[in-house]
Amino acid sequence: MYNDVKLEKGMYHLANKSFLQALEEQDPAAQYAQTPLAKLDAYERQLKRFDIRVNGAGCDRVEKFFTTTESAVLFPEFVRRAVMQGMQEAVLSDMVAVVSRSESNRYQGCSLTDTEEYTTTAAGEEMPASAIMESSDVVTLSKYGRVIQASYEAVRQQRLDVFALMLRRVGRQLADSIVKQAVSVLKTASAASAITKAGSELAYSDLAALYGKFTGCNLTTILASPAVMADILVMSQMTEASSEAVSEIHLPFGAKLVKCTQLDDTAVLGLDKDFALEQIQSSDVVLETDKLIDRQLDCIAVSVNAGFRTLIADAVQMLKL
């Protein structure tokens, strides 16, 4: 049971296994089926064990993690989760079709050659071929990191929900810097087939023309800078389509409109989210866990290695402004 799990620093350093996976191995979720603990993961059960409340009216302070040597082991995972929550709030989720893992900082994926027409084949004739081959392009992952300066004495009395909010903000900003690379890859991939707006001002007909560029794929997502997005929102077609308050903005032809601050005012990107972009990571967020456990919070180093490549060329198109 979760009360009997022995928490140690070494659980963060197991090969090919995260801290949460190490916890789940000792405290399987299956044994809590049909109980009040069924909705908690192994980490959340440990928070319950040590009565650490990370949010709500009775939220504890940072120092609660350091009540015992075992409860201190839970602190790095708290930091990681807060940073990850912020990263997941960035627009990457609206851009990426698949996330792949790489054991090194160089990644070579596969590509699809699929140019022959899909049609009937007469008896005895050779069928058209679609070739999936190793890609000739190698993606080199870039390191994105941040040092968070926060001494233990300065934060020990801070509420955990407030401290998590600060970490979440760092994660959001870190992810935003990663989005810049994703936008660059998409713009490069779509440059050759880009179309240009017809008039001096962006019009709905230009967005319709972008929609028409998607023949073998579907236009599911449109990325635009804040200024360009504002221009789109005041179009009469959008006013009619957005008569009801919704959490997501969609164009009349169904594509989701996403504000992307990393995209400048000179282009709009259209994507088929299911086929456009692959994100490659060598690991999740990396932390210096031992220092956090030992309350050496003066410099919390947070980093992640990431890279991107387009999957299907027709799944991304650009409208030049």
PDB file of C-alpha atoms in Angstrom:
ATOM      1  CA  MET A   1       0.000   0.000   0.000  1.00  0.00           C
ATOM      2  CA  TYR A   2       1.012   3.621  -0.459  1.00  0.00           C
ATOM      3  CA  ASN A   3       1.830   4.026   3.244  1.00  0.00           C
ATOM      4  CA  ASP A   4       4.569   1.392   2.978  1.00  0.00           C
ATOM      5  CA  VAL A   5       6.493   2.808  -0.006  1.00  0.00           C
ATOM      6  CA  LYS A   6      10.117   3.617   0.819  1.00  0.00           C
ATOM      7  CA  LEU A   7      10.997   6.974  -0.746  1.00  0.00           C
ATOM      8  CA  GLU A   8      14.633   7.514  -1.728  1.00  0.00           C
ATOM      9  CA  LYS A   9      16.626   9.939  -3.878  1.00  0.00           C
ATOM     10  CA  GLY A  10      17.710   7.101  -6.121  1.00  0.00           C
ATOM     11  CA  MET A  11      14.167   6.709  -7.462  1.00  0.00           C
ATOM     12  CA  TYR A  12      14.878   9.715  -9.698  1.00  0.00           C
ATOM     13  CA  HIS A  13      17.944   8.109 -11.247  1.00  0.00           C
ATOM     14  CA  LEU A  14      16.690   4.724 -12.418  1.00  0.00           C
ATOM     15  CA  ALA A  15      17.515   3.854 -16.033  1.00  0.00           C
ATOM     16  CA  ASN A  16      14.589   4.218 -18.469  1.00  0.00           C
ATOM     17  CA  LYS A  17      12.170   4.862 -15.620  1.00  0.00           C
ATOM     18  CA  SER A  18      10.645   8.070 -14.311  1.00  0.00           C
ATOM     19  CA  PHE A  19      10.027   8.818 -10.642  1.00  0.00           C
ATOM     20  CA  LEU A  20       6.309   8.269 -11.159  1.00  0.00           C
ATOM     21  CA  GLN A  21       6.928   4.925 -12.852  1.00  0.00           C
ATOM     22  CA  ALA A  22       9.134   3.888  -9.943  1.00  0.00           C
ATOM     23  CA  LEU A  23       6.334   4.797  -7.541  1.00  0.00           C
ATOM     24  CA  GLU A  24       3.688   2.977  -9.586  1.00  0.00           C
ATOM     25  CA  GLU A  25       5.862  -0.135  -9.600  1.00  0.00           C
ATOM     26  CA  GLN A  26       5.882  -0.219  -5.800  1.00  0.00           C
ATOM     27  CA  ASP A  27       2.297   0.974  -5.430  1.00  0.00           C
ATOM     28  CA  PRO A  28       0.238  -0.252  -8.443  1.00  0.00           C
ATOM     29  CA  ALA A  29      -2.914   1.675  -9.210  1.00  0.00           C
ATOM     30  CA  ALA A  30      -4.813  -1.561  -9.888  1.00  0.00           C
ATOM     31  CA  GLN A  31      -5.067  -2.350  -6.173  1.00  0.00           C
ATOM     32  CA  TYR A  32      -7.154   0.791  -5.606  1.00  0.00           C
ATOM     33  CA  ALA A  33      -9.896  -0.018  -8.107  1.00  0.00           C
ATOM     34  CA  GLN A  34     -13.367   0.727  -6.760  1.00  0.00           C
ATOM     35  CA  THR A  35     -11.917   2.706  -3.829  1.00  0.00           C
ATOM     36  CA  PRO A  36     -11.819   6.472  -3.091  1.00  0.00           C
ATOM     37  CA  LEU A  37      -8.131   6.448  -4.143  1.00  0.00           C
ATOM     38  CA  ALA A  38      -8.820   5.093  -7.628  1.00  0.00           C
ATOM     39  CA  LYS A  39      -8.570   8.539  -9.258  1.00  0.00           C
ATOM     40  CA  LEU A  40      -5.169   9.335  -7.723  1.00  0.00           C
ATOM     41  CA  ASP A  41      -1.849   8.370  -9.286  1.00  0.00           C
ATOM     42  CA  ALA A  42       1.019   7.020  -7.201  1.00  0.00           C
ATOM     43  CA  TYR A  43       2.490  10.488  -6.587  1.00  0.00           C
ATOM     44  CA  GLU A  44      -0.825  11.942  -5.474  1.00  0.00           C
ATOM     45  CA  ARG A  45      -1.227   9.030  -3.067  1.00  0.00           C
ATOM     46  CA  GLN A  46       2.121   9.959  -1.519  1.00  0.00           C
ATOM     47  CA  LEU A  47       0.949  13.552  -1.066  1.00  0.00           C
ATOM     48  CA  LYS A  48      -2.063  12.155   0.772  1.00  0.00           C
ATOM     49  CA  ARG A  49       0.201   9.938   2.864  1.00  0.00           C
ATOM     50  CA  PHE A  50       2.168  12.925   4.136  1.00  0.00           C
ATOM     51  CA  ASP A  51      -0.904  15.182   4.241  1.00  0.00           C
ATOM     52  CA  ILE A  52       0.608  17.681   1.796  1.00  0.00           C
ATOM     53  CA  ARG A  53      -2.075  19.880   0.242  1.00  0.00           C
ATOM     54  CA  VAL A  54      -0.852  21.606  -2.901  1.00  0.00           C
ATOM     55  CA  ASN A  55      -3.985  23.671  -3.602  1.00  0.00           C
ATOM     56  CA  GLY A  56      -7.338  24.704  -2.182  1.00  0.00           C
ATOM     57  CA  ALA A  57      -8.341  26.579   0.957  1.00  0.00           C
ATOM     58  CA  GLY A  58      -6.109  24.448   3.188  1.00  0.00           C
ATOM     59  CA  CYS A  59      -3.079  24.677   0.906  1.00  0.00           C
ATOM     60  CA  ASP A  60       0.227  24.051   2.691  1.00  0.00           C
ATOM     61  CA  ARG A  61       3.476  25.984   2.439  1.00  0.00           C
ATOM     62  CA  VAL A  62       6.675  24.892   0.711  1.00  0.00           C
ATOM     63  CA  GLU A  63       8.275  23.836   3.996  1.00  0.00           C
ATOM     64  CA  LYS A  64       5.648  21.090   4.431  1.00  0.00           C
ATOM     65  CA  PHE A  65       7.538  18.954   1.899  1.00  0.00           C
ATOM     66  CA  PHE A  66      10.574  18.998   4.193  1.00  0.00           C
ATOM     67  CA  THR A  67       8.866  17.731   7.325  1.00  0.00           C
ATOM     68  CA  THR A  68      10.656  14.371   6.915  1.00  0.00           C
ATOM     69  CA  THR A  69      13.502  13.076   4.772  1.00  0.00           C
ATOM     70  CA  GLU A  70      11.052  10.904   2.847  1.00  0.00           C
ATOM     71  CA  SER A  71       8.504  13.628   2.154  1.00  0.00           C
ATOM     72  CA  ALA A  72      11.359  15.820   0.844  1.00  0.00           C
ATOM     73  CA  VAL A  73      11.845  13.264  -1.945  1.00  0.00           C
ATOM     74  CA  LEU A  74       8.457  14.317  -3.334  1.00  0.00           C
ATOM     75  CA  PHE A  75       9.467  17.945  -3.889  1.00  0.00           C
ATOM     76  CA  PRO A  76      11.303  17.637  -7.239  1.00  0.00           C
ATOM     77  CA  GLU A  77       8.253  15.938  -8.761  1.00  0.00           C
ATOM     78  CA  PHE A  78       6.106  18.823  -7.505  1.00  0.00           C
ATOM     79  CA  VAL A  79       8.426  21.283  -9.269  1.00  0.00           C
ATOM     80  CA  ARG A  80       8.481  19.181 -12.456  1.00  0.00           C
ATOM     81  CA  ARG A  81       4.692  18.918 -12.586  1.00  0.00           C
ATOM     82  CA  ALA A  82       4.221  22.649 -12.138  1.00  0.00           C
ATOM     83  CA  VAL A  83       6.698  23.434 -14.927  1.00  0.00           C
ATOM     84  CA  MET A  84       5.155  20.781 -17.181  1.00  0.00           C
ATOM     85  CA  GLN A  85       1.677  22.176 -16.609  1.00  0.00           C
ATOM     86  CA  GLY A  86       2.877  25.539 -17.871  1.00  0.00           C
ATOM     87  CA  MET A  87       4.532  23.971 -20.891  1.00  0.00           C
ATOM     88  CA  GLN A  88       1.340  22.145 -21.807  1.00  0.00           C
ATOM     89  CA  GLU A  89      -0.531  25.458 -21.920  1.00  0.00           C
ATOM     90  CA  ALA A  90       1.520  26.684 -24.893  1.00  0.00           C
ATOM     91  CA  VAL A  91       0.221  26.369 -28.467  1.00  0.00           C
ATOM     92  CA  LEU A  92       2.406  23.327 -29.199  1.00  0.00           C
ATOM     93  CA  SER A  93      -0.598  21.086 -28.556  1.00  0.00           C
ATOM     94  CA  ASP A  94      -2.362  22.782 -31.502  1.00  0.00           C
ATOM     95  CA  MET A  95       0.616  22.242 -33.822  1.00  0.00           C
ATOM     96  CA  VAL A  96       2.161  18.851 -33.115  1.00  0.00           C
ATOM     97  CA  ALA A  97       0.850  15.616 -34.635  1.00  0.00           C
ATOM     98  CA  VAL A  98       3.157  13.264 -32.730  1.00  0.00           C
ATOM     99  CA  VAL A  99       5.883  13.462 -30.062  1.00  0.00           C
ATOM    100  CA  SER A 100       8.825  11.095 -30.579  1.00  0.00           C
ATOM    101  CA  ARG A 101      11.609  10.144 -28.170  1.00  0.00           C
ATOM    102  CA  SER A 102      15.247  10.067 -29.155  1.00  0.00           C
ATOM    103  CA  GLU A 103      18.060   8.494 -27.157  1.00  0.00           C
ATOM    104  CA  SER A 104      20.512  11.053 -28.535  1.00  0.00           C
ATOM    105  CA  ASN A 105      20.448  14.683 -29.649  1.00  0.00           C
ATOM    106  CA  ARG A 106      20.367  13.634 -33.311  1.00  0.00           C
ATOM    107  CA  TYR A 107      17.233  12.124 -34.798  1.00  0.00           C
ATOM    108  CA  GLN A 108      16.584  10.584 -38.200  1.00  0.00           C
ATOM    109  CA  GLY A 109      12.944   9.780 -38.847  1.00  0.00           C
ATOM    110  CA  CYS A 110      11.148   8.359 -41.872  1.00  0.00           C
ATOM    111  CA  SER A 111       9.511   9.952 -44.905  1.00  0.00           C
ATOM    112  CA  LEU A 112       6.662   8.972 -47.210  1.00  0.00           C
ATOM    113  CA  THR A 113       6.953   9.081 -51.012  1.00  0.00           C
ATOM    114  CA  ASP A 114       3.395   8.897 -52.273  1.00  0.00           C
ATOM    115  CA  THR A 115       3.161  10.634 -55.655  1.00  0.00           C
ATOM    116  CA  GLU A 116       1.425   8.055 -57.829  1.00  0.00           C
ATOM    117  CA  GLU A 117      -2.321   8.399 -58.261  1.00  0.00           C
ATOM    118  CA  TYR A 118      -4.600   6.209 -56.186  1.00  0.00           C
ATOM    119  CA  THR A 119      -6.741   4.462 -58.791  1.00  0.00           C
ATOM    120  CA  THR A 120      -7.878   1.080 -59.998  1.00  0.00           C
ATOM    121  CA  THR A 121      -5.362  -1.542 -61.109  1.00  0.00           C
ATOM    122  CA  ALA A 122      -6.142  -3.979 -63.891  1.00  0.00           C
ATOM    123  CA  ALA A 123      -5.586  -7.678 -63.336  1.00  0.00           C
ATOM    124  CA  GLY A 124      -1.982  -8.630 -63.941  1.00  0.00           C
ATOM    125  CA  GLU A 125      -0.680  -5.071 -63.742  1.00  0.00           C
ATOM    126  CA  GLU A 126       1.732  -3.854 -61.083  1.00  0.00           C
ATOM    127  CA  MET A 127       0.070  -1.839 -58.335  1.00  0.00           C
ATOM    128  CA  PRO A 128       1.248   1.738 -57.655  1.00  0.00           C
ATOM    129  CA  ALA A 129       3.706   2.005 -54.757  1.00  0.00           C
ATOM    130  CA  SER A 130       3.972   4.209 -51.692  1.00  0.00           C
ATOM    131  CA  ALA A 131       7.465   4.132 -50.188  1.00  0.00           C
ATOM    132  CA  ILE A 132       8.243   4.713 -46.522  1.00  0.00           C
ATOM    133  CA  MET A 133      11.990   5.244 -46.239  1.00  0.00           C
ATOM    134  CA  GLU A 134      14.502   6.591 -43.768  1.00  0.00           C
ATOM    135  CA  SER A 135      14.578  10.356 -44.070  1.00  0.00           C
ATOM    136  CA  SER A 136      17.668  11.974 -45.554  1.00  0.00           C
ATOM    137  CA  ASP A 137      17.383  14.861 -43.085  1.00  0.00           C
ATOM    138  CA  VAL A 138      18.775  14.604 -39.562  1.00  0.00           C
ATOM    139  CA  VAL A 139      17.218  16.763 -36.827  1.00  0.00           C
ATOM    140  CA  THR A 140      19.623  18.097 -34.212  1.00  0.00           C
ATOM    141  CA  LEU A 141      17.867  18.749 -30.930  1.00  0.00           C
ATOM    142  CA  SER A 142      18.329  22.094 -29.237  1.00  0.00           C
ATOM    143  CA  LYS A 143      18.565  22.592 -25.483  1.00  0.00           C
ATOM    144  CA  TYR A 144      16.126  24.984 -23.844  1.00  0.00           C
ATOM    145  CA  GLY A 145      16.741  25.818 -20.220  1.00  0.00           C
ATOM    146  CA  ARG A 146      16.219  28.265 -17.408  1.00  0.00           C
ATOM    147  CA  VAL A 147      17.784  28.798 -13.992  1.00  0.00           C
ATOM    148  CA  ILE A 148      15.216  29.687 -11.344  1.00  0.00           C
ATOM    149  CA  GLN A 149      16.791  31.565  -8.444  1.00  0.00           C
ATOM    150  CA  ALA A 150      14.848  30.979  -5.240  1.00  0.00           C
ATOM    151  CA  SER A 151      16.542  30.290  -1.932  1.00  0.00           C
ATOM    152  CA  TYR A 152      14.793  27.955   0.502  1.00  0.00           C
ATOM    153  CA  GLU A 153      14.598  30.652   3.164  1.00  0.00           C
ATOM    154  CA  ALA A 154      12.868  32.969   0.683  1.00  0.00           C
ATOM    155  CA  VAL A 155      10.194  30.479  -0.400  1.00  0.00           C
ATOM    156  CA  ARG A 156       9.710  28.165   2.586  1.00  0.00           C
ATOM    157  CA  GLN A 157       6.725  30.180   3.862  1.00  0.00           C
ATOM    158  CA  GLN A 158       5.127  30.584   0.431  1.00  0.00           C
ATOM    159  CA  ARG A 159       1.862  28.771  -0.279  1.00  0.00           C
ATOM    160  CA  LEU A 160       2.391  25.818  -2.580  1.00  0.00           C
ATOM    161  CA  ASP A 161      -0.283  26.946  -5.040  1.00  0.00           C
ATOM    162  CA  VAL A 162       1.367  30.367  -5.408  1.00  0.00           C
ATOM    163  CA  PHE A 163       4.844  28.826  -5.790  1.00  0.00           C
ATOM    164  CA  ALA A 164       3.436  26.392  -8.374  1.00  0.00           C
ATOM    165  CA  LEU A 165       1.923  29.317 -10.260  1.00  0.00           C
ATOM    166  CA  MET A 166       5.365  30.928 -10.560  1.00  0.00           C
ATOM    167  CA  LEU A 167       6.876  27.657 -11.781  1.00  0.00           C
ATOM    168  CA  ARG A 168       4.004  27.210 -14.205  1.00  0.00           C
ATOM    169  CA  ARG A 169       4.719  30.634 -15.671  1.00  0.00           C
ATOM    170  CA  VAL A 170       8.365  29.674 -16.211  1.00  0.00           C
ATOM    171  CA  GLY A 171       7.215  26.495 -17.948  1.00  0.00           C
ATOM    172  CA  ARG A 172       4.878  28.460 -20.186  1.00  0.00           C
ATOM    173  CA  GLN A 173       7.652  30.866 -21.179  1.00  0.00           C
ATOM    174  CA  LEU A 174      10.036  27.962 -21.783  1.00  0.00           C
ATOM    175  CA  ALA A 175       7.514  26.291 -24.072  1.00  0.00           C
ATOM    176  CA  ASP A 176       6.925  29.562 -25.909  1.00  0.00           C
ATOM    177  CA  SER A 177      10.634  29.684 -26.768  1.00  0.00           C
ATOM    178  CA  ILE A 178      10.372  26.134 -28.144  1.00  0.00           C
ATOM    179  CA  VAL A 179       7.375  27.182 -30.274  1.00  0.00           C
ATOM    180  CA  LYS A 180       9.658  29.645 -32.104  1.00  0.00           C
ATOM    181  CA  GLN A 181      11.623  26.729 -33.513  1.00  0.00           C
ATOM    182  CA  ALA A 182       8.448  24.904 -34.512  1.00  0.00           C
ATOM    183  CA  VAL A 183       7.174  27.986 -36.363  1.00  0.00           C
ATOM    184  CA  SER A 184      10.499  28.362 -38.154  1.00  0.00           C
ATOM    185  CA  VAL A 185      10.388  24.732 -39.333  1.00  0.00           C
ATOM    186  CA  LEU A 186       6.802  25.128 -40.596  1.00  0.00           C
ATOM    187  CA  LYS A 187       7.577  28.365 -42.446  1.00  0.00           C
ATOM    188  CA  THR A 188      10.629  26.836 -44.114  1.00  0.00           C
ATOM    189  CA  ALA A 189       8.653  23.771 -45.204  1.00  0.00           C
ATOM    190  CA  SER A 190       5.840  25.834 -46.723  1.00  0.00           C
ATOM    191  CA  ALA A 191       7.878  28.637 -48.311  1.00  0.00           C
ATOM    192  CA  ALA A 192       8.057  27.095 -51.801  1.00  0.00           C
ATOM    193  CA  SER A 193       4.288  26.649 -52.143  1.00  0.00           C
ATOM    194  CA  ALA A 194       3.214  29.822 -50.313  1.00  0.00           C
ATOM    195  CA  ILE A 195       0.449  32.009 -51.691  1.00  0.00           C
ATOM    196  CA  THR A 196       0.152  35.787 -51.309  1.00  0.00           C
ATOM    197  CA  LYS A 197      -2.921  37.758 -50.280  1.00  0.00           C
ATOM    198  CA  ALA A 198      -4.772  39.254 -53.246  1.00  0.00           C
ATOM    199  CA  GLY A 199      -5.259  42.844 -52.090  1.00  0.00           C
ATOM    200  CA  SER A 200      -3.589  45.399 -49.881  1.00  0.00           C
ATOM    201  CA  GLU A 201      -5.570  44.252 -46.841  1.00  0.00           C
ATOM    202  CA  LEU A 202      -6.146  40.731 -45.546  1.00  0.00           C
ATOM    203  CA  ALA A 203      -9.593  39.527 -46.627  1.00  0.00           C
ATOM    204  CA  TYR A 204     -11.720  36.485 -45.917  1.00  0.00           C
ATOM    205  CA  SER A 205     -11.204  35.447 -49.537  1.00  0.00           C
ATOM    206  CA  ASP A 206      -7.487  35.083 -48.776  1.00  0.00           C
ATOM    207  CA  LEU A 207      -8.269  32.648 -45.973  1.00  0.00           C
ATOM    208  CA  ALA A 208     -10.591  30.768 -48.333  1.00  0.00           C
ATOM    209  CA  ALA A 209      -7.743  30.574 -50.857  1.00  0.00           C
ATOM    210  CA  LEU A 210      -5.526  29.104 -48.143  1.00  0.00           C
ATOM    211  CA  TYR A 211      -8.234  26.551 -47.439  1.00  0.00           C
ATOM    212  CA  GLY A 212      -8.255  25.680 -51.141  1.00  0.00           C
ATOM    213  CA  LYS A 213      -4.537  24.849 -51.045  1.00  0.00           C
ATOM    214  CA  PHE A 214      -5.270  21.757 -48.961  1.00  0.00           C
ATOM    215  CA  THR A 215      -6.082  19.022 -51.454  1.00  0.00           C
ATOM    216  CA  GLY A 216      -4.662  15.806 -49.994  1.00  0.00           C
ATOM    217  CA  CYS A 217      -5.002  17.050 -46.396  1.00  0.00           C
ATOM    218  CA  ASN A 218      -7.523  19.010 -44.330  1.00  0.00           C
ATOM    219  CA  LEU A 219      -7.041  22.519 -42.999  1.00  0.00           C
ATOM    220  CA  THR A 220      -7.654  21.994 -39.279  1.00  0.00           C
ATOM    221  CA  THR A 221      -5.639  24.854 -37.737  1.00  0.00           C
ATOM    222  CA  ILE A 222      -4.691  28.408 -38.670  1.00  0.00           C
ATOM    223  CA  LEU A 223      -1.842  30.093 -36.785  1.00  0.00           C
ATOM    224  CA  ALA A 224      -1.737  33.882 -36.757  1.00  0.00           C
ATOM    225  CA  SER A 225       0.018  36.625 -34.824  1.00  0.00           C
ATOM    226  CA  PRO A 226      -2.081  38.609 -32.311  1.00  0.00           C
ATOM    227  CA  ALA A 227      -2.380  41.572 -34.711  1.00  0.00           C
ATOM    228  CA  VAL A 228      -3.375  39.423 -37.683  1.00  0.00           C
ATOM    229  CA  MET A 229      -5.775  37.437 -35.539  1.00  0.00           C
ATOM    230  CA  ALA A 230      -7.448  40.706 -34.517  1.00  0.00           C
ATOM    231  CA  ASP A 231      -7.901  41.567 -38.214  1.00  0.00           C
ATOM    232  CA  ILE A 232      -9.505  38.187 -38.844  1.00  0.00           C
ATOM    233  CA  LEU A 233     -11.868  38.464 -35.871  1.00  0.00           C
ATOM    234  CA  VAL A 234     -13.432  41.691 -37.146  1.00  0.00           C
ATOM    235  CA  MET A 235     -14.246  40.243 -40.570  1.00  0.00           C
ATOM    236  CA  SER A 236     -18.004  40.132 -41.118  1.00  0.00           C
ATOM    237  CA  GLN A 237     -17.865  36.380 -41.792  1.00  0.00           C
ATOM    238  CA  MET A 238     -16.235  35.836 -38.396  1.00  0.00           C
ATOM    239  CA  THR A 239     -18.722  38.088 -36.618  1.00  0.00           C
ATOM    240  CA  GLU A 240     -21.554  35.960 -37.918  1.00  0.00           C
ATOM    241  CA  ALA A 241     -19.756  32.706 -37.122  1.00  0.00           C
ATOM    242  CA  SER A 242     -18.809  33.773 -33.562  1.00  0.00           C
ATOM    243  CA  SER A 243     -22.247  34.803 -32.326  1.00  0.00           C
ATOM    244  CA  GLU A 244     -21.949  32.458 -29.331  1.00  0.00           C
ATOM    245  CA  ALA A 245     -19.282  32.681 -26.618  1.00  0.00           C
ATOM    246  CA  VAL A 246     -16.949  29.685 -26.971  1.00  0.00           C
ATOM    247  CA  SER A 247     -13.545  28.769 -25.586  1.00  0.00           C
ATOM    248  CA  GLU A 248     -12.177  28.056 -29.078  1.00  0.00           C
ATOM    249  CA  ILE A 249     -12.455  30.194 -32.209  1.00  0.00           C
ATOM    250  CA  HIS A 250     -13.266  28.459 -35.485  1.00  0.00           C
ATOM    251  CA  LEU A 251     -13.583  29.856 -38.979  1.00  0.00           C
ATOM    252  CA  PRO A 252     -16.814  29.162 -40.874  1.00  0.00           C
ATOM    253  CA  PHE A 253     -15.113  26.344 -42.813  1.00  0.00           C
ATOM    254  CA  GLY A 254     -14.153  24.616 -39.527  1.00  0.00           C
ATOM    255  CA  ALA A 255     -10.460  25.440 -39.022  1.00  0.00           C
ATOM    256  CA  LYS A 256      -9.448  26.412 -35.490  1.00  0.00           C
ATOM    257  CA  LEU A 257      -7.929  29.888 -35.216  1.00  0.00           C
ATOM    258  CA  VAL A 258      -4.950  29.955 -32.829  1.00  0.00           C
ATOM    259  CA  LYS A 259      -3.060  33.016 -31.595  1.00  0.00           C
ATOM    260  CA  CYS A 260       0.674  32.432 -32.005  1.00  0.00           C
ATOM    261  CA  THR A 261       2.863  35.218 -30.618  1.00  0.00           C
ATOM    262  CA  GLN A 262       5.955  33.599 -32.154  1.00  0.00           C
ATOM    263  CA  LEU A 263       4.607  34.224 -35.672  1.00  0.00           C
ATOM    264  CA  ASP A 264       5.173  37.712 -37.112  1.00  0.00           C
ATOM    265  CA  ASP A 265       2.637  39.830 -39.012  1.00  0.00           C
ATOM    266  CA  THR A 266       3.941  38.826 -42.453  1.00  0.00           C
ATOM    267  CA  ALA A 267       2.379  35.359 -42.718  1.00  0.00           C
ATOM    268  CA  VAL A 268      -0.457  33.058 -41.706  1.00  0.00           C
ATOM    269  CA  LEU A 269       0.202  29.332 -41.370  1.00  0.00           C
ATOM    270  CA  GLY A 270      -2.382  26.693 -42.174  1.00  0.00           C
ATOM    271  CA  LEU A 271      -1.945  23.145 -40.843  1.00  0.00           C
ATOM    272  CA  ASP A 272      -3.451  19.737 -40.937  1.00  0.00           C
ATOM    273  CA  LYS A 273      -2.585  19.076 -37.303  1.00  0.00           C
ATOM    274  CA  ASP A 274      -2.789  15.311 -37.766  1.00  0.00           C
ATOM    275  CA  PHE A 275       0.035  15.207 -40.321  1.00  0.00           C
ATOM    276  CA  ALA A 276       2.045  18.457 -40.220  1.00  0.00           C
ATOM    277  CA  LEU A 277       4.668  18.374 -37.478  1.00  0.00           C
ATOM    278  CA  GLU A 278       6.703  15.912 -35.443  1.00  0.00           C
ATOM    279  CA  GLN A 279       8.231  17.006 -32.137  1.00  0.00           C
ATOM    280  CA  ILE A 280      11.326  15.141 -30.992  1.00  0.00           C
ATOM    281  CA  GLN A 281      12.503  15.105 -27.371  1.00  0.00           C
ATOM    282  CA  SER A 282      15.344  13.250 -25.700  1.00  0.00           C
ATOM    283  CA  SER A 283      13.636  13.473 -22.297  1.00  0.00           C
ATOM    284  CA  ASP A 284      10.973  15.263 -20.294  1.00  0.00           C
ATOM    285  CA  VAL A 285      11.861  18.285 -18.179  1.00  0.00           C
ATOM    286  CA  VAL A 286      15.230  17.694 -16.482  1.00  0.00           C
ATOM    287  CA  LEU A 287      15.850  18.923 -12.933  1.00  0.00           C
ATOM    288  CA  GLU A 288      18.722  18.670 -10.463  1.00  0.00           C
ATOM    289  CA  THR A 289      16.650  16.531  -8.128  1.00  0.00           C
ATOM    290  CA  ASP A 290      19.253  15.895  -5.413  1.00  0.00           C
ATOM    291  CA  LYS A 291      19.754  19.629  -4.832  1.00  0.00           C
ATOM    292  CA  LEU A 292      16.021  20.160  -4.508  1.00  0.00           C
ATOM    293  CA  ILE A 293      15.673  17.342  -2.000  1.00  0.00           C
ATOM    294  CA  ASP A 294      18.538  18.807   0.039  1.00  0.00           C
ATOM    295  CA  ARG A 295      16.847  22.234   0.021  1.00  0.00           C
ATOM    296  CA  GLN A 296      19.564  23.757  -2.195  1.00  0.00           C
ATOM    297  CA  LEU A 297      17.020  25.830  -4.097  1.00  0.00           C
ATOM    298  CA  ASP A 298      19.295  28.779  -4.865  1.00  0.00           C
ATOM    299  CA  CYS A 299      19.495  27.779  -8.538  1.00  0.00           C
ATOM    300  CA  ILE A 300      16.858  25.401  -9.883  1.00  0.00           C
ATOM    301  CA  ALA A 301      18.039  24.417 -13.374  1.00  0.00           C
ATOM    302  CA  VAL A 302      15.179  23.374 -15.665  1.00  0.00           C
ATOM    303  CA  SER A 303      15.887  22.128 -19.181  1.00  0.00           C
ATOM    304  CA  VAL A 304      14.514  20.118 -22.079  1.00  0.00           C
ATOM    305  CA  ASN A 305      15.973  19.067 -25.439  1.00  0.00           C
ATOM    306  CA  ALA A 306      13.637  19.418 -28.418  1.00  0.00           C
ATOM    307  CA  GLY A 307      13.543  19.556 -32.197  1.00  0.00           C
ATOM    308  CA  PHE A 308      10.970  19.494 -35.003  1.00  0.00           C
ATOM    309  CA  ARG A 309      10.457  18.266 -38.534  1.00  0.00           C
ATOM    310  CA  THR A 310       7.550  18.290 -40.953  1.00  0.00           C
ATOM    311  CA  LEU A 311       5.938  14.935 -41.682  1.00  0.00           C
ATOM    312  CA  ILE A 312       3.820  15.456 -44.805  1.00  0.00           C
ATOM    313  CA  ALA A 313       4.671  18.417 -47.058  1.00  0.00           C
ATOM    314  CA  ASP A 314       1.063  19.053 -48.131  1.00  0.00           C
ATOM    315  CA  ALA A 315      -0.062  19.312 -44.491  1.00  0.00           C
ATOM    316  CA  VAL A 316       1.343  22.830 -44.064  1.00  0.00           C
ATOM    317  CA  GLN A 317       0.655  25.846 -46.263  1.00  0.00           C
ATOM    318  CA  MET A 318       1.533  29.529 -45.853  1.00  0.00           C
ATOM    319  CA  LEU A 319      -0.329  32.704 -46.745  1.00  0.00           C
ATOM    320  CA  LYS A 320       2.065  35.638 -47.175  1.00  0.00           C
ATOM    321  CA  LEU A 321       0.828  39.018 -46.065  1.00  0.00           C
TER     322      LEU A 321
END
